[in-house]
Amino acid sequence: MRRVSVLGATGSIGQNTLDLIARRPGDFQVVALTGGHNVENLAEQARRFGAEIAVTAHESRYGALKAALAGSGIEVAAGAGALTEAAARPADWVMSAIVGAAGLAPGLAALGQGATLALANKESLVTAGALIKAEARRHADKGARILPVDSEHSAVFQALTGEDMAAVERIVITASGGAFRDWPLEKLAEATLEQALTHPNWEMGARITIDSASMFNKALEVIETKEFFEVDPEQIEVLIHPQSLVHALVGFRDGALMAHLGAPDMRHAIGYALNWPERAELPVERLDLAAIGGLEFRPPDEARYPALRLAREVMEAGGLAGAVFNAAKEAALDAFMGREIGFLDMARVVEEVLARGVPGLDGATMTLDKVAAADQMGRRAAREIIEAGR
Ligand code: NDP
Ligand code: MG
């Protein structure tokens, strides 16, 4: 019986994770489930899986969660601190599927108690790669390790099994191109929230769906690739692949390319991390390549996707640039979702924030406090720029 916790249990990745866990009754014991506003769903899942504790990130939702779990014997807590404490409860495997920089501290806590951290929260590696990797190393003797869940990174991880990193020449991650890949460039400025919320291939949370349309998601993933696989930025390529069937490719020094293919279903990457190092049967579609017929690839148009250029700048700057970048992106995304700014303004705001400069890292030591300060700086600067433009 493996003890598992799911952080962000009410979200798209969290629900897919629980779907896989539910199919194997008797194999898993659920320790902690966490959510945000959706306490009804959180309570329902906590009862269904017999969780030890259910935590909402928002103190204002405590009463509702407590009421929904009355008589169940399940512990209830609320707030960011409680969330991190829940992640620190002994568990063998913890899914990190909170959206945004809020996922960092709970992920660190999970590693601190020696869990395998299944990392969907790419923001952890983007904002604080050095910190989270150091925490995994520090507690490796207790079993702490990070496994990728982002589909591209899971694909790369699988393609690298048994390989020597020194033989890797390049890593290619694919992108569908998002909702606007075929739109004329001049029309993008008028793209609405509703239009940005339709993804051609993947069912995902609202924020990552919009980030896919703007390619900020891919920008985060390029940085995530650099941090996770510790390759040079020049070794990472992005390829537009409208079908989203090839998730990533690894190129080796002998010219071989190992590609990972699968249906666009996150249960694939989640299931791989859940069962690693074994492969278990998963309820995902089997690809019929003869029926699919053809796969298309093309280079990304940098004029259409400035986020990719900004990711290169961030990798070049290093240190706390990732935290500033992600925070500015989150603030710009909030403003777009609140209809304060237009679609193209998101990249403009983030670019202006980065142009103001990012704090250096003295002593080459990254701490959670320094990351939080850089995050605050990025958010504040983004808000100033957004408000100045109104
Ligand atoms: P969702 O928006 O669907 O879910 C996010 C989860 O985080 C929900 O449980 C939400 O609670 C919770 N949450 C939101 N804000 C906070 C907060 N401030 N503190 C604590 N919890 C919070 O997101 P996804 O499942 O789509 O994505 C989760 C992560 O996985 C992201 O980092 C994303 O980039 C990554 N990812 C997602 C993929 C996908 O297919 N969806 C693919 C690859 C990576 P509530 O809803 O109750 O408010
Ligand atoms: Mg991805």
Tab-separated table of C-alpha atoms and ligand atoms in Angstrom:
chain	number	residue	atom	x	y	z
A	1	MET	CA	0.000	0.000	0.000
A	2	ARG	CA	1.596	3.282	-1.077
A	3	ARG	CA	0.801	6.452	0.772
A	4	VAL	CA	-0.004	9.268	-1.669
A	5	SER	CA	-0.994	12.938	-1.425
A	6	VAL	CA	-2.400	15.137	-4.163
A	7	LEU	CA	-1.752	18.888	-3.963
A	8	GLY	CA	-4.160	20.725	-6.251
A	9	ALA	CA	-6.590	17.789	-6.132
A	10	THR	CA	-9.512	19.856	-7.466
A	11	GLY	CA	-7.709	20.886	-10.662
A	12	SER	CA	-7.319	19.255	-14.037
A	13	ILE	CA	-4.107	17.359	-13.188
A	14	GLY	CA	-5.348	16.571	-9.681
A	15	GLN	CA	-8.582	15.029	-10.987
A	16	ASN	CA	-6.714	12.971	-13.571
A	17	THR	CA	-4.381	11.741	-10.834
A	18	LEU	CA	-7.304	10.710	-8.641
A	19	ASP	CA	-8.915	8.995	-11.624
A	20	LEU	CA	-5.855	6.724	-11.924
A	21	ILE	CA	-5.697	6.128	-8.174
A	22	ALA	CA	-9.407	5.217	-8.071
A	23	ARG	CA	-8.854	2.487	-10.674
A	24	ARG	CA	-6.491	0.647	-8.333
A	25	PRO	CA	-8.346	0.263	-5.042
A	26	GLY	CA	-6.167	-1.407	-2.456
A	27	ASP	CA	-2.881	-0.138	-3.916
A	28	PHE	CA	-2.983	3.402	-2.567
A	29	GLN	CA	-3.783	5.086	0.699
A	30	VAL	CA	-4.613	8.775	0.320
A	31	VAL	CA	-2.967	10.993	2.954
A	32	ALA	CA	-3.613	14.654	2.063
A	33	LEU	CA	-5.772	16.284	-0.578
A	34	THR	CA	-5.563	20.028	-1.116
A	35	GLY	CA	-7.570	22.506	-3.145
A	36	GLY	CA	-8.450	26.166	-3.405
A	37	HIS	CA	-11.925	27.631	-3.882
A	38	ASN	CA	-13.659	24.436	-4.926
A	39	VAL	CA	-14.221	23.007	-1.439
A	40	GLU	CA	-17.299	21.032	-2.561
A	41	ASN	CA	-15.193	18.945	-4.900
A	42	LEU	CA	-12.378	18.732	-2.356
A	43	ALA	CA	-14.732	17.394	0.311
A	44	GLU	CA	-16.293	14.921	-2.096
A	45	GLN	CA	-12.870	13.534	-3.120
A	46	ALA	CA	-11.670	13.443	0.491
A	47	ARG	CA	-14.679	11.304	1.463
A	48	ARG	CA	-14.419	9.120	-1.609
A	49	PHE	CA	-10.749	8.325	-1.006
A	50	GLY	CA	-10.861	8.317	2.794
A	51	ALA	CA	-8.156	10.991	3.019
A	52	GLU	CA	-6.533	11.722	6.369
A	53	ILE	CA	-6.705	15.486	5.839
A	54	ALA	CA	-8.272	17.958	3.405
A	55	VAL	CA	-6.831	21.463	3.110
A	56	THR	CA	-8.084	24.519	1.271
A	57	ALA	CA	-5.550	27.205	0.431
A	58	HIS	CA	-8.022	29.921	1.399
A	59	GLU	CA	-8.810	30.648	5.042
A	60	SER	CA	-12.140	32.148	3.981
A	61	ARG	CA	-13.183	28.690	2.712
A	62	TYR	CA	-12.410	26.882	5.985
A	63	GLY	CA	-15.976	26.993	7.312
A	64	ALA	CA	-17.455	25.614	4.107
A	65	LEU	CA	-14.929	22.776	3.957
A	66	LYS	CA	-15.422	21.946	7.630
A	67	ALA	CA	-19.194	21.809	7.139
A	68	ALA	CA	-18.898	19.654	4.017
A	69	LEU	CA	-16.752	17.138	5.911
A	70	ALA	CA	-18.741	17.149	9.165
A	71	GLY	CA	-19.003	13.688	10.669
A	72	SER	CA	-16.457	12.179	8.290
A	73	GLY	CA	-13.564	12.064	10.763
A	74	ILE	CA	-11.361	13.720	8.122
A	75	GLU	CA	-9.131	16.486	9.447
A	76	VAL	CA	-9.714	19.916	7.936
A	77	ALA	CA	-7.329	22.857	7.651
A	78	ALA	CA	-6.938	26.075	5.664
A	79	GLY	CA	-4.294	28.553	4.561
A	80	ALA	CA	-0.899	28.472	2.895
A	81	GLY	CA	0.868	27.273	6.050
A	82	ALA	CA	-1.584	24.397	6.518
A	83	LEU	CA	-1.061	23.418	2.911
A	84	THR	CA	2.684	23.129	3.404
A	85	GLU	CA	2.170	21.173	6.632
A	86	ALA	CA	-0.103	18.751	4.800
A	87	ALA	CA	2.573	18.263	2.128
A	88	ALA	CA	5.053	17.453	4.908
A	89	ARG	CA	2.927	14.543	6.190
A	90	PRO	CA	4.693	11.243	5.595
A	91	ALA	CA	3.785	9.951	2.135
A	92	ASP	CA	5.656	7.920	-0.479
A	93	TRP	CA	4.439	9.897	-3.469
A	94	VAL	CA	3.137	13.449	-3.711
A	95	MET	CA	1.537	14.986	-6.788
A	96	SER	CA	2.424	18.681	-7.089
A	97	ALA	CA	-0.451	20.065	-9.160
A	98	ILE	CA	-1.151	23.458	-7.651
A	99	VAL	CA	-1.105	26.118	-10.359
A	100	GLY	CA	1.449	28.936	-10.109
A	101	ALA	CA	4.245	29.903	-7.752
A	102	ALA	CA	2.031	28.861	-4.802
A	103	GLY	CA	3.097	25.277	-5.562
A	104	LEU	CA	6.720	25.836	-4.612
A	105	ALA	CA	6.666	25.753	-0.794
A	106	PRO	CA	4.423	22.648	-0.537
A	107	GLY	CA	6.645	20.851	-3.065
A	108	LEU	CA	9.733	21.633	-0.987
A	109	ALA	CA	7.948	20.303	2.105
A	110	ALA	CA	7.083	17.059	0.324
A	111	LEU	CA	10.724	16.545	-0.643
A	112	GLY	CA	11.783	17.382	2.906
A	113	GLN	CA	9.922	14.351	4.239
A	114	GLY	CA	11.498	12.071	1.641
A	115	ALA	CA	8.667	11.698	-0.858
A	116	THR	CA	8.825	11.198	-4.586
A	117	LEU	CA	7.545	14.503	-5.929
A	118	ALA	CA	5.582	14.103	-9.155
A	119	LEU	CA	6.035	17.599	-10.505
A	120	ALA	CA	3.293	19.007	-12.692
A	121	ASN	CA	3.865	22.450	-11.172
A	122	LYS	CA	6.471	23.623	-13.678
A	123	GLU	CA	6.565	26.987	-11.904
A	124	SER	CA	8.616	25.331	-9.110
A	125	LEU	CA	11.499	24.646	-11.492
A	126	VAL	CA	11.142	27.960	-13.311
A	127	THR	CA	11.129	30.116	-10.189
A	128	ALA	CA	13.482	28.129	-7.980
A	129	GLY	CA	15.120	25.294	-9.896
A	130	ALA	CA	18.332	25.382	-7.854
A	131	LEU	CA	16.412	25.356	-4.578
A	132	ILE	CA	14.067	22.484	-5.338
A	133	LYS	CA	16.820	20.337	-6.853
A	134	ALA	CA	19.016	20.970	-3.790
A	135	GLU	CA	16.156	19.902	-1.519
A	136	ALA	CA	15.702	16.676	-3.504
A	137	ARG	CA	19.447	15.943	-3.224
A	138	ARG	CA	19.540	16.770	0.488
A	139	HIS	CA	16.826	14.234	1.252
A	140	ALA	CA	17.719	11.635	-1.375
A	141	ASP	CA	18.802	9.170	1.328
A	142	LYS	CA	15.205	9.220	2.624
A	143	GLY	CA	13.868	8.583	-0.892
A	144	ALA	CA	13.249	12.165	-2.081
A	145	ARG	CA	13.302	12.587	-5.852
A	146	ILE	CA	11.561	14.627	-8.510
A	147	LEU	CA	9.783	12.991	-11.439
A	148	PRO	CA	8.487	15.131	-14.303
A	149	VAL	CA	4.772	15.184	-15.093
A	150	ASP	CA	4.629	17.853	-17.769
A	151	SER	CA	4.003	15.735	-20.885
A	152	GLU	CA	7.070	16.991	-22.777
A	153	HIS	CA	9.384	16.461	-19.826
A	154	SER	CA	7.969	13.039	-19.066
A	155	ALA	CA	8.588	12.219	-22.736
A	156	VAL	CA	12.213	13.411	-22.551
A	157	PHE	CA	12.715	11.532	-19.281
A	158	GLN	CA	11.443	8.347	-20.915
A	159	ALA	CA	13.580	8.852	-24.036
A	160	LEU	CA	16.627	9.256	-21.786
A	161	THR	CA	16.112	6.006	-19.867
A	162	GLY	CA	19.364	4.069	-19.939
A	163	GLU	CA	21.168	6.812	-21.868
A	164	ASP	CA	24.269	8.790	-20.969
A	165	MET	CA	23.528	12.536	-20.672
A	166	ALA	CA	26.971	13.228	-22.147
A	167	ALA	CA	25.732	11.732	-25.438
A	168	VAL	CA	22.774	14.132	-25.649
A	169	GLU	CA	23.105	16.775	-28.333
A	170	ARG	CA	19.698	18.410	-28.140
A	171	ILE	CA	16.240	18.206	-26.644
A	172	VAL	CA	13.245	19.131	-28.786
A	173	ILE	CA	9.934	19.867	-27.097
A	174	THR	CA	6.835	20.207	-29.207
A	175	ALA	CA	4.017	22.744	-28.988
A	176	SER	CA	0.571	22.579	-30.521
A	177	GLY	CA	0.748	26.300	-31.211
A	178	GLY	CA	-2.343	26.901	-29.055
A	179	ALA	CA	-5.663	28.454	-29.914
A	180	PHE	CA	-4.282	31.104	-32.289
A	181	ARG	CA	-1.670	29.220	-34.261
A	182	ASP	CA	-3.482	29.827	-37.550
A	183	TRP	CA	-4.685	33.358	-36.847
A	184	PRO	CA	-3.251	36.228	-38.875
A	185	LEU	CA	-0.777	38.150	-36.743
A	186	GLU	CA	-2.731	41.435	-37.015
A	187	LYS	CA	-5.793	39.837	-35.438
A	188	LEU	CA	-4.033	38.634	-32.279
A	189	ALA	CA	-4.330	41.981	-30.488
A	190	GLU	CA	-8.117	41.552	-30.486
A	191	ALA	CA	-8.142	37.948	-29.255
A	192	THR	CA	-10.645	37.592	-26.424
A	193	LEU	CA	-10.511	35.596	-23.212
A	194	GLU	CA	-13.118	33.136	-24.519
A	195	GLN	CA	-11.118	32.561	-27.689
A	196	ALA	CA	-7.895	32.029	-25.710
A	197	LEU	CA	-9.653	29.455	-23.540
A	198	THR	CA	-10.158	26.974	-26.368
A	199	HIS	CA	-7.247	24.610	-26.811
A	200	PRO	CA	-7.123	22.568	-30.022
A	201	ASN	CA	-5.883	19.304	-28.423
A	202	TRP	CA	-5.597	19.259	-24.635
A	203	GLU	CA	-8.183	19.592	-21.838
A	204	MET	CA	-6.421	21.637	-19.155
A	205	GLY	CA	-6.929	24.251	-16.462
A	206	ALA	CA	-7.884	27.755	-17.637
A	207	ARG	CA	-4.533	29.386	-16.871
A	208	ILE	CA	-2.344	26.895	-18.731
A	209	THR	CA	-4.773	26.924	-21.670
A	210	ILE	CA	-4.279	30.677	-22.100
A	211	ASP	CA	-0.538	30.240	-21.557
A	212	SER	CA	-0.596	27.756	-24.420
A	213	ALA	CA	-2.196	30.289	-26.758
A	214	SER	CA	0.439	32.914	-25.869
A	215	MET	CA	3.229	30.294	-25.747
A	216	PHE	CA	4.128	31.421	-22.233
A	217	ASN	CA	3.509	27.796	-21.322
A	218	LYS	CA	6.196	26.701	-23.772
A	219	ALA	CA	8.498	29.468	-22.516
A	220	LEU	CA	8.122	28.082	-18.981
A	221	GLU	CA	8.727	24.593	-20.338
A	222	VAL	CA	11.965	25.576	-22.063
A	223	ILE	CA	13.256	26.871	-18.721
A	224	GLU	CA	11.879	23.759	-17.013
A	225	THR	CA	13.836	21.622	-19.514
A	226	LYS	CA	17.056	23.478	-18.766
A	227	GLU	CA	16.552	23.074	-15.020
A	228	PHE	CA	15.374	19.491	-14.980
A	229	PHE	CA	17.807	17.972	-17.470
A	230	GLU	CA	20.647	20.437	-16.838
A	231	VAL	CA	21.408	21.066	-20.508
A	232	ASP	CA	22.547	24.344	-22.055
A	233	PRO	CA	19.857	26.693	-23.392
A	234	GLU	CA	21.283	26.277	-26.928
A	235	GLN	CA	20.547	22.562	-26.747
A	236	ILE	CA	16.806	23.144	-26.324
A	237	GLU	CA	14.532	23.543	-29.349
A	238	VAL	CA	10.801	24.175	-29.726
A	239	LEU	CA	8.928	22.690	-32.656
A	240	ILE	CA	5.321	23.403	-33.613
A	241	HIS	CA	3.490	20.116	-34.023
A	242	PRO	CA	-0.253	20.727	-34.463
A	243	GLN	CA	-1.350	17.134	-33.717
A	244	SER	CA	0.266	16.974	-30.224
A	245	LEU	CA	1.111	13.291	-30.649
A	246	VAL	CA	4.907	13.544	-30.520
A	247	HIS	CA	5.567	15.142	-27.138
A	248	ALA	CA	9.337	15.506	-27.291
A	249	LEU	CA	12.458	14.196	-28.997
A	250	VAL	CA	15.995	13.681	-27.761
A	251	GLY	CA	18.824	13.987	-30.265
A	252	PHE	CA	22.076	12.122	-29.562
A	253	ARG	CA	25.595	12.735	-30.828
A	254	ASP	CA	25.330	9.847	-33.283
A	255	GLY	CA	22.444	11.661	-34.989
A	256	ALA	CA	19.728	9.389	-33.567
A	257	LEU	CA	16.473	11.027	-32.498
A	258	MET	CA	14.376	9.247	-29.886
A	259	ALA	CA	10.779	10.457	-30.029
A	260	HIS	CA	8.004	9.851	-27.543
A	261	LEU	CA	4.498	9.514	-28.954
A	262	GLY	CA	1.196	9.166	-27.207
A	263	ALA	CA	-2.383	10.401	-27.207
A	264	PRO	CA	-2.807	13.910	-25.748
A	265	ASP	CA	-4.034	12.634	-22.386
A	266	MET	CA	-2.256	13.739	-19.213
A	267	ARG	CA	-3.023	10.412	-17.557
A	268	HIS	CA	-0.143	9.068	-19.605
A	269	ALA	CA	2.532	11.238	-17.973
A	270	ILE	CA	0.811	11.134	-14.570
A	271	GLY	CA	0.553	7.349	-14.740
A	272	TYR	CA	4.194	7.029	-15.746
A	273	ALA	CA	5.243	9.034	-12.671
A	274	LEU	CA	2.800	7.151	-10.444
A	275	ASN	CA	4.140	3.742	-11.465
A	276	TRP	CA	7.790	4.584	-12.094
A	277	PRO	CA	10.117	2.747	-12.451
A	278	GLU	CA	7.549	0.258	-13.669
A	279	ARG	CA	5.087	0.645	-16.511
A	280	ALA	CA	1.525	-0.190	-15.590
A	281	GLU	CA	-1.480	-0.525	-17.851
A	282	LEU	CA	-3.121	2.880	-18.366
A	283	PRO	CA	-6.586	3.778	-19.673
A	284	VAL	CA	-5.277	5.926	-22.527
A	285	GLU	CA	-6.057	5.722	-26.212
A	286	ARG	CA	-3.665	3.595	-28.288
A	287	LEU	CA	-2.458	5.513	-31.325
A	288	ASP	CA	-3.320	4.154	-34.742
A	289	LEU	CA	-0.615	5.827	-36.830
A	290	ALA	CA	-1.919	4.385	-40.084
A	291	ALA	CA	-5.282	6.032	-39.430
A	292	ILE	CA	-3.584	9.292	-38.415
A	293	GLY	CA	-1.583	9.188	-41.628
A	294	GLY	CA	0.720	12.167	-41.255
A	295	LEU	CA	2.468	14.257	-38.637
A	296	GLU	CA	3.360	17.894	-39.264
A	297	PHE	CA	6.192	19.960	-37.841
A	298	ARG	CA	7.280	23.563	-38.367
A	299	PRO	CA	9.460	26.079	-36.571
A	300	PRO	CA	7.753	28.552	-34.228
A	301	ASP	CA	7.329	32.100	-35.526
A	302	GLU	CA	9.086	34.320	-32.966
A	303	ALA	CA	7.100	37.380	-34.032
A	304	ARG	CA	3.922	35.550	-33.096
A	305	TYR	CA	5.345	34.195	-29.842
A	306	PRO	CA	7.608	36.745	-28.084
A	307	ALA	CA	7.410	34.607	-24.909
A	308	LEU	CA	9.959	32.200	-26.409
A	309	ARG	CA	12.510	34.986	-26.851
A	310	LEU	CA	11.875	36.145	-23.280
A	311	ALA	CA	12.572	32.614	-22.003
A	312	ARG	CA	16.024	32.787	-23.636
A	313	GLU	CA	16.679	36.112	-21.866
A	314	VAL	CA	15.635	34.586	-18.559
A	315	MET	CA	17.945	31.590	-18.971
A	316	GLU	CA	20.805	33.904	-19.891
A	317	ALA	CA	20.224	36.054	-16.784
A	318	GLY	CA	19.822	33.034	-14.466
A	319	GLY	CA	19.473	33.454	-10.690
A	320	LEU	CA	16.146	34.991	-9.742
A	321	ALA	CA	15.149	35.962	-13.284
A	322	GLY	CA	12.842	32.942	-13.500
A	323	ALA	CA	10.953	34.014	-10.376
A	324	VAL	CA	10.502	37.561	-11.697
A	325	PHE	CA	9.486	36.266	-15.128
A	326	ASN	CA	6.912	33.838	-13.781
A	327	ALA	CA	5.451	36.366	-11.347
A	328	ALA	CA	5.142	39.027	-14.060
A	329	LYS	CA	3.520	36.439	-16.317
A	330	GLU	CA	1.042	35.446	-13.582
A	331	ALA	CA	0.118	39.091	-12.945
A	332	ALA	CA	-0.267	39.784	-16.671
A	333	LEU	CA	-2.401	36.647	-17.048
A	334	ASP	CA	-4.614	37.771	-14.131
A	335	ALA	CA	-5.034	41.141	-15.873
A	336	PHE	CA	-5.938	39.485	-19.181
A	337	MET	CA	-8.414	37.204	-17.410
A	338	GLY	CA	-9.840	40.273	-15.665
A	339	ARG	CA	-10.160	41.963	-19.096
A	340	GLU	CA	-7.833	44.766	-18.021
A	341	ILE	CA	-5.340	44.193	-20.839
A	342	GLY	CA	-5.350	42.629	-24.281
A	343	PHE	CA	-3.842	39.339	-25.381
A	344	LEU	CA	-0.602	40.794	-26.787
A	345	ASP	CA	-0.191	43.077	-23.771
A	346	MET	CA	0.731	40.055	-21.654
A	347	ALA	CA	4.083	39.645	-23.429
A	348	ARG	CA	4.608	43.411	-23.512
A	349	VAL	CA	4.121	43.690	-19.747
A	350	VAL	CA	6.461	40.791	-19.002
A	351	GLU	CA	9.090	42.168	-21.362
A	352	GLU	CA	8.947	45.582	-19.671
A	353	VAL	CA	9.284	43.991	-16.238
A	354	LEU	CA	12.391	42.067	-17.329
A	355	ALA	CA	13.833	45.235	-18.915
A	356	ARG	CA	13.804	46.873	-15.471
A	357	GLY	CA	16.433	44.325	-14.433
A	358	VAL	CA	16.292	41.376	-12.058
A	359	PRO	CA	17.891	41.073	-8.623
A	360	GLY	CA	21.172	39.169	-8.548
A	361	LEU	CA	21.857	36.216	-6.300
A	362	ASP	CA	24.593	36.966	-3.819
A	363	GLY	CA	26.590	34.030	-2.555
A	364	ALA	CA	25.018	31.841	-5.253
A	365	THR	CA	22.533	30.605	-2.663
A	366	MET	CA	18.887	30.608	-3.457
A	367	THR	CA	16.481	30.674	-0.517
A	368	LEU	CA	12.704	30.600	-0.391
A	369	ASP	CA	12.760	34.168	1.006
A	370	LYS	CA	14.820	35.487	-1.904
A	371	VAL	CA	12.548	33.743	-4.384
A	372	ALA	CA	9.482	35.186	-2.642
A	373	ALA	CA	11.003	38.690	-2.755
A	374	ALA	CA	11.765	38.357	-6.475
A	375	ASP	CA	8.235	37.067	-7.026
A	376	GLN	CA	6.782	40.109	-5.217
A	377	MET	CA	9.012	42.415	-7.230
A	378	GLY	CA	7.847	40.881	-10.508
A	379	ARG	CA	4.181	41.139	-9.546
A	380	ARG	CA	4.512	44.726	-8.333
A	381	ALA	CA	6.350	45.857	-11.461
A	382	ALA	CA	3.784	44.167	-13.684
A	383	ARG	CA	0.919	45.884	-11.852
A	384	GLU	CA	2.629	49.278	-12.194
A	385	ILE	CA	3.036	48.783	-15.921
A	386	ILE	CA	-0.544	47.553	-16.332
A	387	GLU	CA	-1.922	50.513	-14.386
A	388	ALA	CA	0.239	53.038	-16.240
A	389	GLY	CA	-1.237	51.760	-19.507
A	390	ARG	CA	-4.882	52.224	-18.549
B	1	NDP	P1	-6.103	23.929	-12.557
B	1	NDP	O1	-6.333	25.372	-12.620
B	1	NDP	O2	-7.046	22.999	-13.231
B	1	NDP	O3	-5.976	23.463	-11.016
B	1	NDP	C1	-5.151	24.142	-10.129
B	1	NDP	C2	-5.230	23.567	-8.738
B	1	NDP	O4	-4.510	24.411	-7.832
B	1	NDP	C3	-6.653	23.499	-8.190
B	1	NDP	O5	-6.727	22.435	-7.288
B	1	NDP	C4	-6.781	24.831	-7.474
B	1	NDP	O6	-7.807	24.835	-6.510
B	1	NDP	C5	-5.423	24.931	-6.831
B	1	NDP	N1	-4.999	26.305	-6.535
B	1	NDP	C6	-5.202	27.403	-7.273
B	1	NDP	N2	-4.623	28.474	-6.696
B	1	NDP	C7	-4.034	28.027	-5.565
B	1	NDP	C8	-3.271	28.646	-4.528
B	1	NDP	N3	-2.993	29.953	-4.541
B	1	NDP	N4	-2.803	27.882	-3.521
B	1	NDP	C9	-3.073	26.559	-3.489
B	1	NDP	N5	-3.808	25.913	-4.425
B	1	NDP	C10	-4.260	26.631	-5.463
B	1	NDP	O7	-4.611	23.695	-13.093
B	1	NDP	P2	-4.012	22.451	-13.887
B	1	NDP	O8	-4.380	21.184	-13.224
B	1	NDP	O9	-4.266	22.629	-15.324
B	1	NDP	O10	-2.447	22.713	-13.673
B	1	NDP	C11	-1.793	22.450	-12.446
B	1	NDP	C12	-0.288	22.555	-12.664
B	1	NDP	O11	0.105	21.531	-13.584
B	1	NDP	C13	0.163	23.881	-13.285
B	1	NDP	O12	1.425	24.204	-12.799
B	1	NDP	C14	0.250	23.556	-14.774
B	1	NDP	O13	1.166	24.376	-15.446
B	1	NDP	C15	0.733	22.117	-14.724
B	1	NDP	N6	0.406	21.323	-15.901
B	1	NDP	C16	-0.900	21.126	-16.258
B	1	NDP	C17	-1.218	20.379	-17.372
B	1	NDP	C18	-2.643	20.089	-17.727
B	1	NDP	O14	-2.888	19.311	-18.645
B	1	NDP	N7	-3.626	20.628	-17.057
B	1	NDP	C19	-0.169	19.832	-18.241
B	1	NDP	C20	1.164	20.066	-17.749
B	1	NDP	C21	1.433	20.796	-16.635
B	1	NDP	P3	-9.358	25.312	-6.851
B	1	NDP	O15	-9.617	24.928	-8.271
B	1	NDP	O16	-10.143	24.512	-5.854
B	1	NDP	O17	-9.410	26.771	-6.604
B	2	MG	MG	3.494	20.586	-21.230
